[in-house]
Amino acid sequence: MGPLSRILFGDRVSWLFLVLLAAIAIILPWLNLTQPPDSPWYVSNYALNLWGKYLCYALLALSVDLIWGYCGILSLGHGAFFALGGYAMGMYLMLQIGDRGVYGHPELPDFMVFLNWDALPWYWYGFDQFWFAMLMVIVAPGLLAFIFGWLAFRSRVTGVYFSIITQALTFALMLAFFRNEMGFGGNNGLTDFKDILGYDLQAKTTRIGLFVASAVALALGFIACRYIVTSKLGRVAVAIRDTEPRTRFIGYRVERFKLWLFTFSAVLAGIAGALYVPQVGIINPGEFAPLKSIELAVWVAVGGRGTLYGAAAGAILVNNAKTWFTTAAPEFWLFALGALFVLVTVLFPKGIIGLLRRRGGEGS
Amino acid sequence: MSDGLIRRDRVFGLLAGEPGRAERLRERVVARDRVFGFMERFPLPETEVSIDAGTILYLEGVTVSFDGFKALNDLNLYIDDGELRCIIGPNGAGKTTMMDVITGKTRPDSGKVFFGRNTNLLTLDEAAIATAGIGRKFQQPTVFENLSVFHNLELSMAADKGIWPSLTWRLNGLQRDRIDEVLELIGLDSQRQDRAGALSHGQKQWLEIGMLLTQNPLLLLVDEPVAGMTEQEVEQTAELLVALAGQHSVVVVEHDMAFVRSIARRVTVLHEGHVLAEGSMEQIQNNPKVIEVYLGAADADG
């Protein structure tokens, strides 16, 4: 079996997932463009935007499942990589505003004018270029994950200890990004974006473009992850997850495999963040909040670990529920989330996907 | 009490020799045609290890202590190239610690450990030691339970075990044949696609031995290979280890004396982290120090 057929046809549900994703990417924008607002099939701009966000979350969940579900590395700080990718994109969008800001300064973003800065800090150089910002979307989370992972895995920090230090990582970054002196807009973060690559962010076509880009990114991310988990490298990851010492004794450098997977996963999370920011129009230090990263682990657990599509489905389902709850009964959302997590962990340790599989198995 | 009984049983096995079983085993092992001749068609991987001197493993003055307890105490051990060596000793003699030191899991407080003349094992990590050509089979069978039997063998197969080669890995025909042959040999051919976790205890032991075969190391360290095996499986394991010796060097730690007698040319007795005696089974059995240690241990228990 060649690699392509292995990825696409090796597993029926994965194939189904890609087909569904393609359908969503085509049908939702089509309904949004063609149906009149009073039609039952009409997809509002709001709904389309919401689904664009879900797709970004699904990519983020995918990145967590790759390392948690397949390699046993539970990162409770993946929100940090998502936020870093988001900030890199936000910096580009910020510099596209030009003199259209409140203060009308031709070069400096509003918050810098407000802080009485007279020049761009050096680390903002280059972010007016799209290609450079996109490079940073990959490099910033990737480099942080590489350095952090290198220190942690080399010292053989595993299990719950690793999870705790990832929480500390994202918490430390949150505190740092809250500071005005850091030069990332402090508390308010980066917002008031106007356009991307010259296209107005409020325009319908731009929004559809971003939505489709998110779907494509999710599909490519899914295929890349499938390629990894169906390769021997994926089986080494599973071996590490199940019996790490044994894997060393047959000659695999466990820490390098972990480091590589962790870095790749962080890059995926960063890309998800970069696509998320122009769709929601803001990035602020709240994205680094430890709770966000924990929530993200809940999506994956609810969907089902170690299947990839389970994580994506979990992200979409839980966020749908969240949207519904936060409009219908906002005060109950956190309780519902907690209850969901407890129920899933106790009753269906393999998540919704595991439950469906069991049903399917009984049926046939 | 029951533990004491078991040990006493071993002692009497050692001294009296349980003649029927051991001889039976040995005869079959020697008499049977070289079932495992196929091993020769798979040459050992290229190695940097220098074995010109005829000795493949040197342990000199190795001491390991855990919280003041000396698990190994000035241990000196030399394994010849192509040798099949059995290591016996009462519980706590340091057999497993010795394996841990050789495979890089435990760093000794002092001493030298060389693989061949030129490879200092104390400077290498577990993966590098495995790559240099040392394979290990654990006391408890540890296979990758969530992978198929086939993939277990594939994973341990000698190859470049870096990240990129693993990502782009594809089995070639020769490697596939090799896995097929090993599957046949370990009797798991019809279960090749089964999850390794679904195998019985004995089958897991065999799978682990199969993993050693695909790994094809210069030196095999085998910890209690026949625990939990049936008489017939014990016999097959004995055959296999004898067949492997020669081209490979094999170090076996085992409690089953009949098994040891059926395969061993040379036996080393460890006691309190030190080599107590070394020689043929005959010499060992008549060595007063050995008799004292074993009887003493049994008496203390009883």
mmCIF file of N, CA and C in Angstrom, chain B residues 216-267:
data_model
loop_
_atom_site.group_PDB
_atom_site.id
_atom_site.type_symbol
_atom_site.label_atom_id
_atom_site.label_comp_id
_atom_site.label_asym_id
_atom_site.label_seq_id
_atom_site.Cartn_x
_atom_site.Cartn_y
_atom_site.Cartn_z
ATOM 1 N N ASN B 216 18.186 -8.876 15.663
ATOM 2 C CA ASN B 216 19.453 -9.459 15.230
ATOM 3 C C ASN B 216 20.678 -8.839 15.900
ATOM 4 N N PRO B 217 20.713 -8.826 17.220
ATOM 5 C CA PRO B 217 21.847 -8.202 17.899
ATOM 6 C C PRO B 217 23.054 -9.133 17.979
ATOM 7 N N LEU B 218 24.228 -8.558 18.225
ATOM 8 C CA LEU B 218 25.446 -9.356 18.406
ATOM 9 C C LEU B 218 25.368 -10.123 19.721
ATOM 10 N N LEU B 219 24.838 -9.430 20.716
ATOM 11 C CA LEU B 219 24.773 -10.012 22.054
ATOM 12 C C LEU B 219 23.329 -9.988 22.538
ATOM 13 N N LEU B 220 22.838 -11.136 22.955
ATOM 14 C CA LEU B 220 21.469 -11.209 23.464
ATOM 15 C C LEU B 220 21.508 -11.430 24.974
ATOM 16 N N LEU B 221 20.785 -10.608 25.677
ATOM 17 C CA LEU B 221 20.635 -10.804 27.114
ATOM 18 C C LEU B 221 19.225 -11.307 27.345
ATOM 19 N N VAL B 222 19.122 -12.481 27.919
ATOM 20 C CA VAL B 222 17.811 -13.116 28.031
ATOM 21 C C VAL B 222 17.519 -13.402 29.495
ATOM 22 N N ASP B 223 16.485 -12.759 30.003
ATOM 23 C CA ASP B 223 16.145 -12.886 31.413
ATOM 24 C C ASP B 223 14.995 -13.883 31.580
ATOM 25 N N GLU B 224 15.263 -14.982 32.230
ATOM 26 C CA GLU B 224 14.260 -16.030 32.486
ATOM 27 C C GLU B 224 13.372 -16.328 31.279
ATOM 28 N N PRO B 225 13.950 -16.873 30.241
ATOM 29 C CA PRO B 225 13.166 -17.039 29.008
ATOM 30 C C PRO B 225 12.074 -18.090 29.100
ATOM 31 N N VAL B 226 12.190 -19.053 29.988
ATOM 32 C CA VAL B 226 11.228 -20.149 29.936
ATOM 33 C C VAL B 226 10.164 -20.071 31.029
ATOM 34 N N ALA B 227 10.164 -18.949 31.782
ATOM 35 C CA ALA B 227 9.144 -18.818 32.812
ATOM 36 C C ALA B 227 7.767 -18.869 32.166
ATOM 37 N N GLY B 228 6.926 -19.702 32.669
ATOM 38 C CA GLY B 228 5.554 -19.781 32.176
ATOM 39 C C GLY B 228 5.394 -20.550 30.882
ATOM 40 N N MET B 229 6.447 -21.272 30.472
ATOM 41 C CA MET B 229 6.328 -22.033 29.230
ATOM 42 C C MET B 229 6.031 -23.500 29.525
ATOM 43 N N THR B 230 5.425 -24.164 28.557
ATOM 44 C CA THR B 230 5.188 -25.601 28.704
ATOM 45 C C THR B 230 6.497 -26.344 28.417
ATOM 46 N N GLU B 231 6.499 -27.593 28.785
ATOM 47 C CA GLU B 231 7.687 -28.442 28.588
ATOM 48 C C GLU B 231 8.178 -28.358 27.137
ATOM 49 N N GLN B 232 7.216 -28.456 26.220
ATOM 50 C CA GLN B 232 7.592 -28.464 24.807
ATOM 51 C C GLN B 232 8.175 -27.117 24.382
ATOM 52 N N GLU B 233 7.579 -26.045 24.904
ATOM 53 C CA GLU B 233 8.087 -24.718 24.569
ATOM 54 C C GLU B 233 9.476 -24.506 25.145
ATOM 55 N N VAL B 234 9.690 -25.052 26.346
ATOM 56 C CA VAL B 234 11.008 -24.949 26.976
ATOM 57 C C VAL B 234 12.044 -25.599 26.073
ATOM 58 N N GLU B 235 11.662 -26.736 25.546
ATOM 59 C CA GLU B 235 12.568 -27.468 24.673
ATOM 60 C C GLU B 235 12.886 -26.659 23.408
ATOM 61 N N GLN B 236 11.860 -26.066 22.848
ATOM 62 C CA GLN B 236 12.060 -25.265 21.645
ATOM 63 C C GLN B 236 12.953 -24.060 21.936
ATOM 64 N N THR B 237 12.733 -23.450 23.104
ATOM 65 C CA THR B 237 13.546 -22.297 23.467
ATOM 66 C C THR B 237 15.007 -22.703 23.610
ATOM 67 N N ALA B 238 15.218 -23.861 24.232
ATOM 68 C CA ALA B 238 16.582 -24.364 24.394
ATOM 69 C C ALA B 238 17.236 -24.538 23.027
ATOM 70 N N GLU B 239 16.518 -25.156 22.113
ATOM 71 C CA GLU B 239 17.032 -25.345 20.746
ATOM 72 C C GLU B 239 17.409 -24.027 20.117
ATOM 73 N N LEU B 240 16.509 -23.084 20.274
ATOM 74 C CA LEU B 240 16.703 -21.791 19.626
ATOM 75 C C LEU B 240 17.947 -21.098 20.167
ATOM 76 N N LEU B 241 18.096 -21.094 21.478
ATOM 77 C CA LEU B 241 19.234 -20.387 22.074
ATOM 78 C C LEU B 241 20.549 -21.055 21.668
ATOM 79 N N VAL B 242 20.531 -22.378 21.612
ATOM 80 C CA VAL B 242 21.732 -23.096 21.194
ATOM 81 C C VAL B 242 22.064 -22.764 19.739
ATOM 82 N N ALA B 243 21.018 -22.668 18.918
ATOM 83 C CA ALA B 243 21.240 -22.343 17.511
ATOM 84 C C ALA B 243 21.768 -20.927 17.338
ATOM 85 N N LEU B 244 21.312 -20.039 18.191
ATOM 86 C CA LEU B 244 21.729 -18.634 18.073
ATOM 87 C C LEU B 244 23.185 -18.446 18.467
ATOM 88 N N ALA B 245 23.623 -19.196 19.460
ATOM 89 C CA ALA B 245 25.004 -19.070 19.920
ATOM 90 C C ALA B 245 25.914 -19.468 18.767
ATOM 91 N N GLY B 246 27.105 -18.889 18.785
ATOM 92 C CA GLY B 246 27.995 -19.141 17.652
ATOM 93 C C GLY B 246 28.083 -17.875 16.859
ATOM 94 N N GLN B 247 27.022 -17.615 16.099
ATOM 95 C CA GLN B 247 27.019 -16.359 15.368
ATOM 96 C C GLN B 247 26.748 -15.187 16.320
ATOM 97 N N HIS B 248 25.866 -15.434 17.269
ATOM 98 C CA HIS B 248 25.557 -14.417 18.274
ATOM 99 C C HIS B 248 26.152 -14.866 19.597
ATOM 100 N N SER B 249 26.266 -13.959 20.525
ATOM 101 C CA SER B 249 26.636 -14.340 21.879
ATOM 102 C C SER B 249 25.378 -14.219 22.724
ATOM 103 N N VAL B 250 25.181 -15.182 23.607
ATOM 104 C CA VAL B 250 23.926 -15.207 24.361
ATOM 105 C C VAL B 250 24.229 -15.320 25.858
ATOM 106 N N VAL B 251 23.616 -14.440 26.619
ATOM 107 C CA VAL B 251 23.723 -14.532 28.078
ATOM 108 C C VAL B 251 22.321 -14.790 28.615
ATOM 109 N N VAL B 252 22.169 -15.908 29.333
ATOM 110 C CA VAL B 252 20.850 -16.289 29.829
ATOM 111 C C VAL B 252 20.851 -16.271 31.354
ATOM 112 N N VAL B 253 19.897 -15.579 31.916
ATOM 113 C CA VAL B 253 19.675 -15.666 33.362
ATOM 114 C C VAL B 253 18.479 -16.578 33.556
ATOM 115 N N GLU B 254 18.632 -17.631 34.322
ATOM 116 C CA GLU B 254 17.517 -18.574 34.443
ATOM 117 C C GLU B 254 17.557 -19.292 35.782
ATOM 118 N N HIS B 255 16.371 -19.620 36.273
ATOM 119 C CA HIS B 255 16.271 -20.364 37.518
ATOM 120 C C HIS B 255 16.059 -21.849 37.268
ATOM 121 N N ASP B 256 15.552 -22.152 36.094
ATOM 122 C CA ASP B 256 15.195 -23.533 35.792
ATOM 123 C C ASP B 256 16.478 -24.325 35.513
ATOM 124 N N MET B 257 16.900 -25.123 36.502
ATOM 125 C CA MET B 257 18.205 -25.768 36.420
ATOM 126 C C MET B 257 18.281 -26.807 35.313
ATOM 127 N N ALA B 258 17.184 -27.509 35.100
ATOM 128 C CA ALA B 258 17.198 -28.513 34.039
ATOM 129 C C ALA B 258 17.442 -27.816 32.705
ATOM 130 N N PHE B 259 16.814 -26.684 32.569
ATOM 131 C CA PHE B 259 16.983 -25.909 31.345
ATOM 132 C C PHE B 259 18.433 -25.449 31.210
ATOM 133 N N VAL B 260 18.962 -24.919 32.299
ATOM 134 C CA VAL B 260 20.344 -24.435 32.276
ATOM 135 C C VAL B 260 21.279 -25.572 31.891
ATOM 136 N N ARG B 261 21.082 -26.718 32.509
ATOM 137 C CA ARG B 261 21.980 -27.829 32.237
ATOM 138 C C ARG B 261 21.881 -28.274 30.788
ATOM 139 N N SER B 262 20.693 -28.152 30.227
ATOM 140 C CA SER B 262 20.525 -28.650 28.865
ATOM 141 C C SER B 262 21.195 -27.752 27.826
ATOM 142 N N ILE B 263 21.413 -26.474 28.175
ATOM 143 C CA ILE B 263 21.979 -25.601 27.139
ATOM 144 C C ILE B 263 23.389 -25.119 27.446
ATOM 145 N N ALA B 264 23.773 -25.111 28.721
ATOM 146 C CA ALA B 264 24.958 -24.344 29.077
ATOM 147 C C ALA B 264 26.245 -25.098 28.823
ATOM 148 N N ARG B 265 27.209 -24.339 28.318
ATOM 149 C CA ARG B 265 28.568 -24.875 28.304
ATOM 150 C C ARG B 265 29.296 -24.313 29.511
ATOM 151 N N ARG B 266 29.049 -23.025 29.771
ATOM 152 C CA ARG B 266 29.667 -22.405 30.926
ATOM 153 C C ARG B 266 28.615 -21.707 31.768
ATOM 154 N N VAL B 267 28.787 -21.840 33.054
ATOM 155 C CA VAL B 267 27.818 -21.262 33.983
ATOM 156 C C VAL B 267 28.554 -20.331 34.945
#
